[in-house]
XYZ file of C-alpha atoms in Angstrom:
96
model
C 244.174 -30.052 3.767
C 241.697 -32.402 5.426
C 238.050 -32.243 6.227
C 236.884 -30.738 9.530
C 236.008 -33.489 12.051
C 232.376 -32.359 12.340
C 231.963 -32.392 8.573
C 233.630 -35.783 8.466
C 231.083 -37.063 11.013
C 228.246 -35.678 8.869
C 229.669 -37.469 5.832
C 229.869 -40.709 7.813
C 226.205 -40.356 8.881
C 225.243 -39.766 5.240
C 227.186 -42.911 4.265
C 225.300 -44.865 6.911
C 222.005 -43.489 5.625
C 222.891 -44.564 2.086
C 223.641 -48.064 3.352
C 220.309 -48.156 5.196
C 218.428 -47.082 2.064
C 220.103 -49.752 -0.060
C 219.460 -52.432 2.561
C 215.819 -51.304 2.893
C 215.294 -51.547 -0.865
C 216.843 -55.032 -0.993
C 214.781 -56.157 1.993
C 211.636 -54.735 0.420
C 212.304 -56.582 -2.836
C 212.917 -59.857 -1.013
C 209.654 -59.450 0.867
C 207.637 -58.582 -2.242
C 209.022 -61.547 -4.202
C 208.284 -63.865 -1.242
C 211.908 -64.841 -0.783
C 211.651 -64.057 2.925
C 208.547 -64.072 5.073
C 207.500 -60.717 6.517
C 205.518 -62.465 9.262
C 208.720 -63.790 10.780
C 209.307 -61.804 13.998
C 212.963 -61.069 13.259
C 212.290 -59.938 9.696
C 209.313 -57.898 10.866
C 211.382 -56.061 13.497
C 214.195 -55.353 11.041
C 211.720 -54.110 8.444
C 209.970 -51.852 10.977
C 213.285 -50.425 12.163
C 214.501 -49.587 8.659
C 211.070 -48.371 7.664
C 210.936 -45.947 10.604
C 214.299 -44.496 9.595
C 213.899 -44.346 5.821
C 210.171 -43.739 5.232
C 210.156 -40.117 6.480
C 212.821 -39.301 3.892
C 210.900 -41.079 1.163
C 207.638 -39.356 2.161
C 209.156 -35.919 1.567
C 210.456 -36.996 -1.836
C 207.165 -38.653 -2.792
C 205.413 -35.293 -2.429
C 207.378 -34.069 -5.446
C 207.850 -37.270 -7.436
C 204.806 -39.533 -7.744
C 205.076 -43.237 -8.513
C 205.604 -43.971 -12.190
C 204.472 -47.006 -14.174
C 201.995 -48.041 -11.505
C 203.886 -49.141 -8.405
C 207.450 -48.219 -9.314
C 208.754 -45.871 -6.634
C 211.718 -43.720 -7.582
C 212.122 -42.067 -4.190
C 215.026 -44.337 -3.056
C 216.974 -43.465 -6.201
C 216.296 -39.753 -5.751
C 217.257 -39.992 -2.071
C 220.565 -41.667 -2.928
C 221.295 -39.042 -5.584
C 220.529 -36.196 -3.177
C 222.708 -37.731 -0.487
C 225.575 -38.031 -2.973
C 225.154 -34.388 -4.002
C 225.253 -33.304 -0.353
C 228.359 -35.404 0.268
C 230.071 -33.977 -2.784
C 229.248 -30.441 -1.636
C 230.658 -31.173 1.809
C 233.858 -32.576 0.348
C 234.199 -29.744 -2.154
C 233.397 -26.798 0.088
C 234.457 -28.281 3.416
C 238.038 -28.978 2.392
C 238.767 -25.321 1.781
């Protein structure tokens, strides 16, 4: 028995959100280690676009989990874990 098409679409959106979070973290690391220049217009636009999508999610998580060890932010890891839990719940309960 398969997954309902609406639930499948939700799972696909969650997959896309996970990809965006991973790409945002990689882009953020490259910017902070000066591998790419944030003042480049293309990089700046990409960073702003991903930041506008991902930062509201991180802000809600940061309310509960403060930064540890100074500037280490665990909110992307927590967001990815929560998205995986939601996907697992959709697969488990949606396939019935």
